[in-house]
């Protein structure tokens, strides 16, 4: 509903527009169609409109999918060959595939091996004595070096023909033992001077070092300078004048017309400041 005589749509409301729409359709609108439209809108509003995708979901496991891929494209002979290959592969995977050597292991003891060799020699016509005697002995060998049953002290004190100076070795051992018994902490290599600050600072100087002449005038200047104020609040020269006086000085020399224009400008500025300056929109239809 618009204001009479006003082309603007600024004052049009939702209620006014709905009433005008209903009034314009009196006698033209189908009541049954309106009820059907309202019913369909209500049913549509009670449904969920969330959609996570249009793809059809295929609920199939990976195993099932792999089986279908395997079964497709093979004839009966190929399937039999594949089954045989799978069986052989399973048999190989369930068996041990590592070896520790290619030689055949003989789990006979030394005695049994000797007796077996003697029996074989007897059957072949060889002399039994040459085979049975080594077979009856122990075959364990710990080395061929002749052992020496001597202690370390005996071997150390034995003379082997060298020129060892045992007296020097004894002195080195004594020096090493004495060095190990002492502490190894070192705080510095500089020589310590046991003196005082008084002795270092107040040393005896020649008499000419203490002869400064007459310094009373100089000391008097120092004393007077220390009694003065040494802070500064600024170097600018202060100007003792009010803002009103300064504005009047600015007006001095101006004509009457300039003063009237400035007064009129101030009046207009005051009127503009007393008005509301916000804008709701720039559309010409809603001005």
PDB file of C-alpha atoms in Angstrom:
ATOM      1  CA  UNK A   1       0.000   0.000   0.000  1.00  0.00           C
ATOM      2  CA  UNK A   2       1.543   3.279  -1.085  1.00  0.00           C
ATOM      3  CA  UNK A   3       0.900   6.754   0.152  1.00  0.00           C
ATOM      4  CA  UNK A   4      -1.660   8.530  -2.049  1.00  0.00           C
ATOM      5  CA  UNK A   5      -0.007  10.811  -4.546  1.00  0.00           C
ATOM      6  CA  UNK A   6       3.489   9.401  -3.847  1.00  0.00           C
ATOM      7  CA  UNK A   7       5.323   7.368  -6.539  1.00  0.00           C
ATOM      8  CA  UNK A   8       7.816   6.030  -3.961  1.00  0.00           C
ATOM      9  CA  UNK A   9       7.739   2.396  -2.755  1.00  0.00           C
ATOM     10  CA  UNK A  10       9.444   3.305   0.496  1.00  0.00           C
ATOM     11  CA  UNK A  11       6.300   2.860   2.591  1.00  0.00           C
ATOM     12  CA  UNK A  12       5.140  -0.415   0.989  1.00  0.00           C
ATOM     13  CA  UNK A  13       4.711  -3.185   3.611  1.00  0.00           C
ATOM     14  CA  UNK A  14       4.370  -6.948   3.341  1.00  0.00           C
ATOM     15  CA  UNK A  15       0.860  -6.899   4.798  1.00  0.00           C
ATOM     16  CA  UNK A  16      -0.321  -4.230   2.368  1.00  0.00           C
ATOM     17  CA  UNK A  17       1.116  -6.098  -0.625  1.00  0.00           C
ATOM     18  CA  UNK A  18      -0.515  -9.384   0.496  1.00  0.00           C
ATOM     19  CA  UNK A  19      -3.906  -7.708   0.956  1.00  0.00           C
ATOM     20  CA  UNK A  20      -3.706  -6.136  -2.505  1.00  0.00           C
ATOM     21  CA  UNK A  21      -2.757  -9.515  -3.994  1.00  0.00           C
ATOM     22  CA  UNK A  22      -5.719 -11.262  -2.296  1.00  0.00           C
ATOM     23  CA  UNK A  23      -8.133  -8.485  -3.317  1.00  0.00           C
ATOM     24  CA  UNK A  24      -7.026  -8.670  -6.955  1.00  0.00           C
ATOM     25  CA  UNK A  25      -7.665 -12.452  -7.066  1.00  0.00           C
ATOM     26  CA  UNK A  26     -11.173 -12.462  -5.577  1.00  0.00           C
ATOM     27  CA  UNK A  27     -13.417 -14.553  -7.841  1.00  0.00           C
ATOM     28  CA  UNK A  28     -10.461 -15.724  -9.933  1.00  0.00           C
ATOM     29  CA  UNK A  29      -8.547 -18.059  -7.578  1.00  0.00           C
ATOM     30  CA  UNK A  30      -9.396 -21.767  -7.300  1.00  0.00           C
ATOM     31  CA  UNK A  31      -9.951 -22.684  -3.660  1.00  0.00           C
ATOM     32  CA  UNK A  32      -9.118 -26.347  -4.208  1.00  0.00           C
ATOM     33  CA  UNK A  33      -5.866 -25.474  -5.930  1.00  0.00           C
ATOM     34  CA  UNK A  34      -4.947 -23.184  -3.043  1.00  0.00           C
ATOM     35  CA  UNK A  35      -5.546 -26.000  -0.531  1.00  0.00           C
ATOM     36  CA  UNK A  36      -3.471 -28.402  -2.639  1.00  0.00           C
ATOM     37  CA  UNK A  37      -0.615 -25.884  -2.885  1.00  0.00           C
ATOM     38  CA  UNK A  38      -0.629 -25.295   0.866  1.00  0.00           C
ATOM     39  CA  UNK A  39      -0.652 -29.067   1.518  1.00  0.00           C
ATOM     40  CA  UNK A  40       2.288 -29.684  -0.837  1.00  0.00           C
ATOM     41  CA  UNK A  41       4.255 -26.800   0.746  1.00  0.00           C
ATOM     42  CA  UNK A  42       3.610 -28.191   4.217  1.00  0.00           C
ATOM     43  CA  UNK A  43       4.762 -31.696   3.198  1.00  0.00           C
ATOM     44  CA  UNK A  44       7.836 -30.235   1.515  1.00  0.00           C
ATOM     45  CA  UNK A  45       8.724 -28.249   4.654  1.00  0.00           C
ATOM     46  CA  UNK A  46       8.555 -31.375   6.858  1.00  0.00           C
ATOM     47  CA  UNK A  47      11.083 -33.293   4.724  1.00  0.00           C
ATOM     48  CA  UNK A  48      14.887 -33.221   4.970  1.00  0.00           C
ATOM     49  CA  UNK A  49      16.551 -31.555   2.032  1.00  0.00           C
ATOM     50  CA  UNK A  50      20.125 -32.650   2.792  1.00  0.00           C
ATOM     51  CA  UNK A  51      21.784 -34.425  -0.131  1.00  0.00           C
ATOM     52  CA  UNK A  52      25.208 -36.051   0.234  1.00  0.00           C
ATOM     53  CA  UNK A  53      25.616 -37.075  -3.418  1.00  0.00           C
ATOM     54  CA  UNK A  54      23.918 -38.618  -6.419  1.00  0.00           C
ATOM     55  CA  UNK A  55      26.131 -41.704  -6.820  1.00  0.00           C
ATOM     56  CA  UNK A  56      24.525 -45.081  -6.209  1.00  0.00           C
ATOM     57  CA  UNK A  57      26.257 -46.782  -3.295  1.00  0.00           C
ATOM     58  CA  UNK A  58      27.523 -50.292  -4.009  1.00  0.00           C
ATOM     59  CA  UNK A  59      27.642 -52.170  -0.697  1.00  0.00           C
ATOM     60  CA  UNK A  60      30.217 -54.812  -1.688  1.00  0.00           C
ATOM     61  CA  UNK A  61      33.312 -55.895   0.184  1.00  0.00           C
ATOM     62  CA  UNK A  62      36.800 -55.935  -1.319  1.00  0.00           C
ATOM     63  CA  UNK A  63      36.933 -59.740  -1.179  1.00  0.00           C
ATOM     64  CA  UNK A  64      33.661 -60.074  -3.080  1.00  0.00           C
ATOM     65  CA  UNK A  65      34.793 -57.534  -5.652  1.00  0.00           C
ATOM     66  CA  UNK A  66      38.125 -59.317  -6.173  1.00  0.00           C
ATOM     67  CA  UNK A  67      36.358 -62.669  -6.553  1.00  0.00           C
ATOM     68  CA  UNK A  68      34.078 -61.260  -9.226  1.00  0.00           C
ATOM     69  CA  UNK A  69      37.054 -59.796 -11.075  1.00  0.00           C
ATOM     70  CA  UNK A  70      38.854 -63.147 -10.935  1.00  0.00           C
ATOM     71  CA  UNK A  71      35.852 -65.169 -12.100  1.00  0.00           C
ATOM     72  CA  UNK A  72      35.063 -62.930 -15.059  1.00  0.00           C
ATOM     73  CA  UNK A  73      36.800 -63.594 -18.393  1.00  0.00           C
ATOM     74  CA  UNK A  74      38.092 -67.160 -17.615  1.00  0.00           C
ATOM     75  CA  UNK A  75      36.940 -70.414 -19.127  1.00  0.00           C
ATOM     76  CA  UNK A  76      36.802 -73.829 -17.409  1.00  0.00           C
ATOM     77  CA  UNK A  77      40.352 -74.845 -18.380  1.00  0.00           C
ATOM     78  CA  UNK A  78      41.796 -71.563 -17.219  1.00  0.00           C
ATOM     79  CA  UNK A  79      39.983 -71.858 -13.878  1.00  0.00           C
ATOM     80  CA  UNK A  80      41.363 -75.373 -13.368  1.00  0.00           C
ATOM     81  CA  UNK A  81      44.875 -74.165 -14.181  1.00  0.00           C
ATOM     82  CA  UNK A  82      44.448 -71.248 -11.798  1.00  0.00           C
ATOM     83  CA  UNK A  83      43.218 -73.574  -9.031  1.00  0.00           C
ATOM     84  CA  UNK A  84      46.249 -75.825  -9.585  1.00  0.00           C
ATOM     85  CA  UNK A  85      48.631 -72.869  -9.451  1.00  0.00           C
ATOM     86  CA  UNK A  86      47.011 -71.659  -6.217  1.00  0.00           C
ATOM     87  CA  UNK A  87      47.347 -75.142  -4.693  1.00  0.00           C
ATOM     88  CA  UNK A  88      51.028 -75.378  -5.626  1.00  0.00           C
ATOM     89  CA  UNK A  89      51.688 -71.880  -4.350  1.00  0.00           C
ATOM     90  CA  UNK A  90      50.001 -72.708  -1.022  1.00  0.00           C
ATOM     91  CA  UNK A  91      52.073 -75.887  -0.719  1.00  0.00           C
ATOM     92  CA  UNK A  92      55.294 -73.949  -1.340  1.00  0.00           C
ATOM     93  CA  UNK A  93      54.330 -71.230   1.125  1.00  0.00           C
ATOM     94  CA  UNK A  94      53.606 -73.761   3.899  1.00  0.00           C
ATOM     95  CA  UNK A  95      56.985 -75.502   3.469  1.00  0.00           C
ATOM     96  CA  UNK A  96      60.424 -74.370   4.621  1.00  0.00           C
ATOM     97  CA  UNK A  97      62.394 -72.740   1.861  1.00  0.00           C
ATOM     98  CA  UNK A  98      65.766 -72.150   3.542  1.00  0.00           C
ATOM     99  CA  UNK A  99      68.706 -74.597   3.710  1.00  0.00           C
ATOM    100  CA  UNK A 100      71.803 -74.580   5.921  1.00  0.00           C
ATOM    101  CA  UNK A 101      73.991 -76.443   3.436  1.00  0.00           C
ATOM    102  CA  UNK A 102      73.990 -78.958   0.608  1.00  0.00           C
ATOM    103  CA  UNK A 103      76.010 -81.687   2.331  1.00  0.00           C
ATOM    104  CA  UNK A 104      74.238 -84.693   3.744  1.00  0.00           C
ATOM    105  CA  UNK A 105      74.305 -84.640   7.536  1.00  0.00           C
ATOM    106  CA  UNK A 106      75.775 -87.735   9.202  1.00  0.00           C
ATOM    107  CA  UNK A 107      74.365 -88.095  12.723  1.00  0.00           C
ATOM    108  CA  UNK A 108      76.822 -90.869  13.746  1.00  0.00           C
ATOM    109  CA  UNK A 109      79.104 -90.570  16.732  1.00  0.00           C
ATOM    110  CA  UNK A 110      82.863 -90.865  16.396  1.00  0.00           C
ATOM    111  CA  UNK A 111      82.852 -94.396  17.795  1.00  0.00           C
ATOM    112  CA  UNK A 112      80.064 -95.587  15.539  1.00  0.00           C
ATOM    113  CA  UNK A 113      81.724 -93.972  12.508  1.00  0.00           C
ATOM    114  CA  UNK A 114      85.001 -95.735  13.344  1.00  0.00           C
ATOM    115  CA  UNK A 115      83.284 -99.075  13.691  1.00  0.00           C
ATOM    116  CA  UNK A 116      81.451 -98.541  10.425  1.00  0.00           C
ATOM    117  CA  UNK A 117      84.710 -97.666   8.644  1.00  0.00           C
ATOM    118  CA  UNK A 118      86.331-100.799  10.157  1.00  0.00           C
ATOM    119  CA  UNK A 119      83.481-102.971   8.918  1.00  0.00           C
ATOM    120  CA  UNK A 120      83.739-101.460   5.472  1.00  0.00           C
ATOM    121  CA  UNK A 121      87.499-102.045   5.479  1.00  0.00           C
ATOM    122  CA  UNK A 122      87.009-105.686   6.498  1.00  0.00           C
ATOM    123  CA  UNK A 123      84.575-106.234   3.704  1.00  0.00           C
ATOM    124  CA  UNK A 124      86.966-104.627   1.218  1.00  0.00           C
ATOM    125  CA  UNK A 125      89.880-106.855   2.360  1.00  0.00           C
ATOM    126  CA  UNK A 126      91.913-104.150   4.159  1.00  0.00           C
ATOM    127  CA  UNK A 127      93.691-104.701   7.456  1.00  0.00           C
ATOM    128  CA  UNK A 128      91.361-104.220  10.381  1.00  0.00           C
ATOM    129  CA  UNK A 129      94.094-103.064  12.728  1.00  0.00           C
ATOM    130  CA  UNK A 130      94.905 -99.965  10.677  1.00  0.00           C
ATOM    131  CA  UNK A 131      91.298 -98.777  10.914  1.00  0.00           C
ATOM    132  CA  UNK A 132      90.076 -99.888  14.325  1.00  0.00           C
ATOM    133  CA  UNK A 133      92.969 -98.389  16.306  1.00  0.00           C
ATOM    134  CA  UNK A 134      92.396 -94.722  15.194  1.00  0.00           C
ATOM    135  CA  UNK A 135      88.656 -95.237  15.529  1.00  0.00           C
ATOM    136  CA  UNK A 136      89.055 -96.247  19.190  1.00  0.00           C
ATOM    137  CA  UNK A 137      90.978 -93.051  20.027  1.00  0.00           C
ATOM    138  CA  UNK A 138      89.542 -89.620  20.823  1.00  0.00           C
ATOM    139  CA  UNK A 139      89.282 -87.324  17.816  1.00  0.00           C
ATOM    140  CA  UNK A 140      89.018 -84.097  19.843  1.00  0.00           C
ATOM    141  CA  UNK A 141      91.982 -81.786  19.251  1.00  0.00           C
ATOM    142  CA  UNK A 142      92.437 -78.513  21.246  1.00  0.00           C
ATOM    143  CA  UNK A 143      95.593 -77.412  19.429  1.00  0.00           C
ATOM    144  CA  UNK A 144      99.110 -78.593  18.742  1.00  0.00           C
ATOM    145  CA  UNK A 145     100.998 -76.030  20.829  1.00  0.00           C
ATOM    146  CA  UNK A 146     102.815 -77.460  23.830  1.00  0.00           C
ATOM    147  CA  UNK A 147     101.324 -75.880  26.990  1.00  0.00           C
ATOM    148  CA  UNK A 148     103.592 -74.076  29.444  1.00  0.00           C
ATOM    149  CA  UNK A 149     102.534 -74.409  33.079  1.00  0.00           C
ATOM    150  CA  UNK A 150     104.090 -71.209  34.440  1.00  0.00           C
ATOM    151  CA  UNK A 151     102.581 -68.322  36.331  1.00  0.00           C
ATOM    152  CA  UNK A 152     102.639 -64.745  35.091  1.00  0.00           C
ATOM    153  CA  UNK A 153     105.075 -63.777  37.832  1.00  0.00           C
ATOM    154  CA  UNK A 154     107.508 -66.509  36.804  1.00  0.00           C
ATOM    155  CA  UNK A 155     107.330 -65.473  33.140  1.00  0.00           C
ATOM    156  CA  UNK A 156     107.829 -61.801  34.073  1.00  0.00           C
ATOM    157  CA  UNK A 157     110.900 -62.524  36.217  1.00  0.00           C
ATOM    158  CA  UNK A 158     112.524 -64.779  33.627  1.00  0.00           C
ATOM    159  CA  UNK A 159     115.461 -63.297  31.783  1.00  0.00           C
ATOM    160  CA  UNK A 160     114.817 -63.192  28.028  1.00  0.00           C
ATOM    161  CA  UNK A 161     118.057 -61.516  27.013  1.00  0.00           C
ATOM    162  CA  UNK A 162     116.873 -57.874  26.782  1.00  0.00           C
ATOM    163  CA  UNK A 163     118.417 -54.714  28.298  1.00  0.00           C
ATOM    164  CA  UNK A 164     115.529 -53.751  30.589  1.00  0.00           C
ATOM    165  CA  UNK A 165     116.454 -51.219  33.322  1.00  0.00           C
ATOM    166  CA  UNK A 166     114.366 -52.372  36.257  1.00  0.00           C
ATOM    167  CA  UNK A 167     115.655 -49.569  38.501  1.00  0.00           C
ATOM    168  CA  UNK A 168     114.328 -46.926  36.057  1.00  0.00           C
ATOM    169  CA  UNK A 169     111.026 -48.756  35.799  1.00  0.00           C
ATOM    170  CA  UNK A 170     110.801 -48.766  39.614  1.00  0.00           C
ATOM    171  CA  UNK A 171     111.444 -44.999  39.805  1.00  0.00           C
ATOM    172  CA  UNK A 172     108.830 -44.325  37.083  1.00  0.00           C
ATOM    173  CA  UNK A 173     106.279 -46.405  38.961  1.00  0.00           C
ATOM    174  CA  UNK A 174     107.030 -44.475  42.185  1.00  0.00           C
ATOM    175  CA  UNK A 175     106.675 -41.137  40.388  1.00  0.00           C
ATOM    176  CA  UNK A 176     103.398 -42.246  38.782  1.00  0.00           C
ATOM    177  CA  UNK A 177     102.047 -43.434  42.129  1.00  0.00           C
ATOM    178  CA  UNK A 178     102.977 -40.116  43.784  1.00  0.00           C
ATOM    179  CA  UNK A 179     101.329 -38.170  40.946  1.00  0.00           C
ATOM    180  CA  UNK A 180      98.123 -40.210  41.224  1.00  0.00           C
ATOM    181  CA  UNK A 181      97.897 -39.521  44.974  1.00  0.00           C
ATOM    182  CA  UNK A 182      97.920 -35.743  44.439  1.00  0.00           C
ATOM    183  CA  UNK A 183      94.834 -33.796  43.346  1.00  0.00           C
ATOM    184  CA  UNK A 184      94.740 -32.700  39.690  1.00  0.00           C
ATOM    185  CA  UNK A 185      92.632 -29.542  40.166  1.00  0.00           C
ATOM    186  CA  UNK A 186      94.204 -26.368  38.779  1.00  0.00           C
ATOM    187  CA  UNK A 187      92.607 -22.904  39.230  1.00  0.00           C
ATOM    188  CA  UNK A 188      95.114 -21.111  36.998  1.00  0.00           C
ATOM    189  CA  UNK A 189      98.780 -20.868  36.179  1.00  0.00           C
ATOM    190  CA  UNK A 190      99.282 -17.243  37.254  1.00  0.00           C
ATOM    191  CA  UNK A 191     101.318 -16.493  40.316  1.00  0.00           C
ATOM    192  CA  UNK A 192      99.206 -15.416  43.300  1.00  0.00           C
ATOM    193  CA  UNK A 193     100.044 -12.018  44.779  1.00  0.00           C
ATOM    194  CA  UNK A 194      98.927 -11.597  48.368  1.00  0.00           C
ATOM    195  CA  UNK A 195      98.319  -7.838  48.498  1.00  0.00           C
ATOM    196  CA  UNK A 196      95.473  -5.447  49.343  1.00  0.00           C
ATOM    197  CA  UNK A 197      93.586  -2.872  47.307  1.00  0.00           C
ATOM    198  CA  UNK A 198      94.982  -0.130  49.560  1.00  0.00           C
ATOM    199  CA  UNK A 199      98.535  -1.148  48.775  1.00  0.00           C
ATOM    200  CA  UNK A 200      97.820  -1.356  45.017  1.00  0.00           C
ATOM    201  CA  UNK A 201      95.906   1.951  44.702  1.00  0.00           C
ATOM    202  CA  UNK A 202      97.750   4.148  47.201  1.00  0.00           C
ATOM    203  CA  UNK A 203     101.307   3.659  46.172  1.00  0.00           C
ATOM    204  CA  UNK A 204     104.099   6.071  46.939  1.00  0.00           C
ATOM    205  CA  UNK A 205     104.327   8.624  44.088  1.00  0.00           C
ATOM    206  CA  UNK A 206     106.852  11.455  43.580  1.00  0.00           C
ATOM    207  CA  UNK A 207     106.115  14.816  45.199  1.00  0.00           C
ATOM    208  CA  UNK A 208     105.493  16.558  41.881  1.00  0.00           C
ATOM    209  CA  UNK A 209     102.453  14.308  41.376  1.00  0.00           C
ATOM    210  CA  UNK A 210     100.760  15.988  44.336  1.00  0.00           C
ATOM    211  CA  UNK A 211     101.660  19.596  43.378  1.00  0.00           C
ATOM    212  CA  UNK A 212      98.563  20.992  41.582  1.00  0.00           C
ATOM    213  CA  UNK A 213      99.178  24.684  42.255  1.00  0.00           C
ATOM    214  CA  UNK A 214      96.437  27.111  43.326  1.00  0.00           C
ATOM    215  CA  UNK A 215      93.108  25.540  42.320  1.00  0.00           C
ATOM    216  CA  UNK A 216      90.827  27.447  44.671  1.00  0.00           C
ATOM    217  CA  UNK A 217      89.273  29.561  41.881  1.00  0.00           C
ATOM    218  CA  UNK A 218      88.662  26.498  39.768  1.00  0.00           C
ATOM    219  CA  UNK A 219      87.096  24.620  42.667  1.00  0.00           C
ATOM    220  CA  UNK A 220      84.895  27.662  43.431  1.00  0.00           C
ATOM    221  CA  UNK A 221      83.528  27.563  39.856  1.00  0.00           C
ATOM    222  CA  UNK A 222      82.803  23.858  40.169  1.00  0.00           C
ATOM    223  CA  UNK A 223      80.931  24.407  43.442  1.00  0.00           C
ATOM    224  CA  UNK A 224      78.839  27.243  41.996  1.00  0.00           C
ATOM    225  CA  UNK A 225      78.058  25.210  38.892  1.00  0.00           C
ATOM    226  CA  UNK A 226      76.823  22.262  40.965  1.00  0.00           C
ATOM    227  CA  UNK A 227      74.481  24.581  42.901  1.00  0.00           C
ATOM    228  CA  UNK A 228      72.739  25.753  39.700  1.00  0.00           C
ATOM    229  CA  UNK A 229      69.728  24.277  37.899  1.00  0.00           C
ATOM    230  CA  UNK A 230      70.799  22.363  34.775  1.00  0.00           C
ATOM    231  CA  UNK A 231      67.417  21.280  33.375  1.00  0.00           C
ATOM    232  CA  UNK A 232      65.613  23.098  30.539  1.00  0.00           C
ATOM    233  CA  UNK A 233      61.864  23.040  29.770  1.00  0.00           C
ATOM    234  CA  UNK A 234      62.230  24.251  26.196  1.00  0.00           C
ATOM    235  CA  UNK A 235      63.877  26.879  24.031  1.00  0.00           C
ATOM    236  CA  UNK A 236      60.691  28.394  22.579  1.00  0.00           C
ATOM    237  CA  UNK A 237      59.810  31.861  23.729  1.00  0.00           C
ATOM    238  CA  UNK A 238      56.375  31.786  25.481  1.00  0.00           C
ATOM    239  CA  UNK A 239      53.613  33.911  23.971  1.00  0.00           C
ATOM    240  CA  UNK A 240      51.225  35.217  26.602  1.00  0.00           C
ATOM    241  CA  UNK A 241      48.078  35.723  24.479  1.00  0.00           C
ATOM    242  CA  UNK A 242      44.580  34.194  24.612  1.00  0.00           C
ATOM    243  CA  UNK A 243      42.778  32.443  21.758  1.00  0.00           C
ATOM    244  CA  UNK A 244      40.199  35.235  21.628  1.00  0.00           C
ATOM    245  CA  UNK A 245      42.897  37.837  21.265  1.00  0.00           C
ATOM    246  CA  UNK A 246      44.580  35.775  18.561  1.00  0.00           C
ATOM    247  CA  UNK A 247      41.278  35.414  16.625  1.00  0.00           C
ATOM    248  CA  UNK A 248      40.676  39.134  16.844  1.00  0.00           C
ATOM    249  CA  UNK A 249      44.128  39.782  15.484  1.00  0.00           C
ATOM    250  CA  UNK A 250      43.320  37.444  12.581  1.00  0.00           C
ATOM    251  CA  UNK A 251      40.158  39.427  11.787  1.00  0.00           C
ATOM    252  CA  UNK A 252      42.055  42.686  11.831  1.00  0.00           C
ATOM    253  CA  UNK A 253      42.510  44.047   8.347  1.00  0.00           C
ATOM    254  CA  UNK A 254      39.505  42.123   6.877  1.00  0.00           C
ATOM    255  CA  UNK A 255      36.624  43.888   5.139  1.00  0.00           C
ATOM    256  CA  UNK A 256      32.986  43.908   6.264  1.00  0.00           C
ATOM    257  CA  UNK A 257      31.924  41.644   3.370  1.00  0.00           C
ATOM    258  CA  UNK A 258      34.470  38.988   4.357  1.00  0.00           C
ATOM    259  CA  UNK A 259      33.204  39.033   7.927  1.00  0.00           C
ATOM    260  CA  UNK A 260      29.568  38.658   6.770  1.00  0.00           C
ATOM    261  CA  UNK A 261      30.505  35.712   4.511  1.00  0.00           C
ATOM    262  CA  UNK A 262      32.336  33.996   7.379  1.00  0.00           C
ATOM    263  CA  UNK A 263      29.312  34.539   9.655  1.00  0.00           C
ATOM    264  CA  UNK A 264      26.937  33.108   7.048  1.00  0.00           C
ATOM    265  CA  UNK A 265      29.225  30.105   6.532  1.00  0.00           C
ATOM    266  CA  UNK A 266      29.306  29.475  10.291  1.00  0.00           C
ATOM    267  CA  UNK A 267      25.497  29.658  10.469  1.00  0.00           C
ATOM    268  CA  UNK A 268      25.037  27.122   7.629  1.00  0.00           C
ATOM    269  CA  UNK A 269      27.583  24.792   9.160  1.00  0.00           C
ATOM    270  CA  UNK A 270      25.730  24.921  12.487  1.00  0.00           C
ATOM    271  CA  UNK A 271      22.399  24.092  10.750  1.00  0.00           C
ATOM    272  CA  UNK A 272      23.974  21.122   8.923  1.00  0.00           C
ATOM    273  CA  UNK A 273      25.462  19.812  12.141  1.00  0.00           C
ATOM    274  CA  UNK A 274      22.015  19.889  13.796  1.00  0.00           C
ATOM    275  CA  UNK A 275      20.476  17.707  11.015  1.00  0.00           C
ATOM    276  CA  UNK A 276      20.549  13.910  10.561  1.00  0.00           C
ATOM    277  CA  UNK A 277      23.116  13.024   7.938  1.00  0.00           C
ATOM    278  CA  UNK A 278      22.642   9.259   7.376  1.00  0.00           C
ATOM    279  CA  UNK A 279      21.213   7.818   4.145  1.00  0.00           C
ATOM    280  CA  UNK A 280      19.172   4.591   4.076  1.00  0.00           C
ATOM    281  CA  UNK A 281      19.482   3.946   0.332  1.00  0.00           C
ATOM    282  CA  UNK A 282      20.066   5.458  -3.070  1.00  0.00           C
ATOM    283  CA  UNK A 283      17.260   3.702  -4.995  1.00  0.00           C
ATOM    284  CA  UNK A 284      15.008   6.308  -6.686  1.00  0.00           C
ATOM    285  CA  UNK A 285      11.890   4.191  -6.189  1.00  0.00           C
ATOM    286  CA  UNK A 286      12.365   4.136  -2.407  1.00  0.00           C
ATOM    287  CA  UNK A 287      13.422   7.779  -1.976  1.00  0.00           C
TER     288      UNK A 287
END
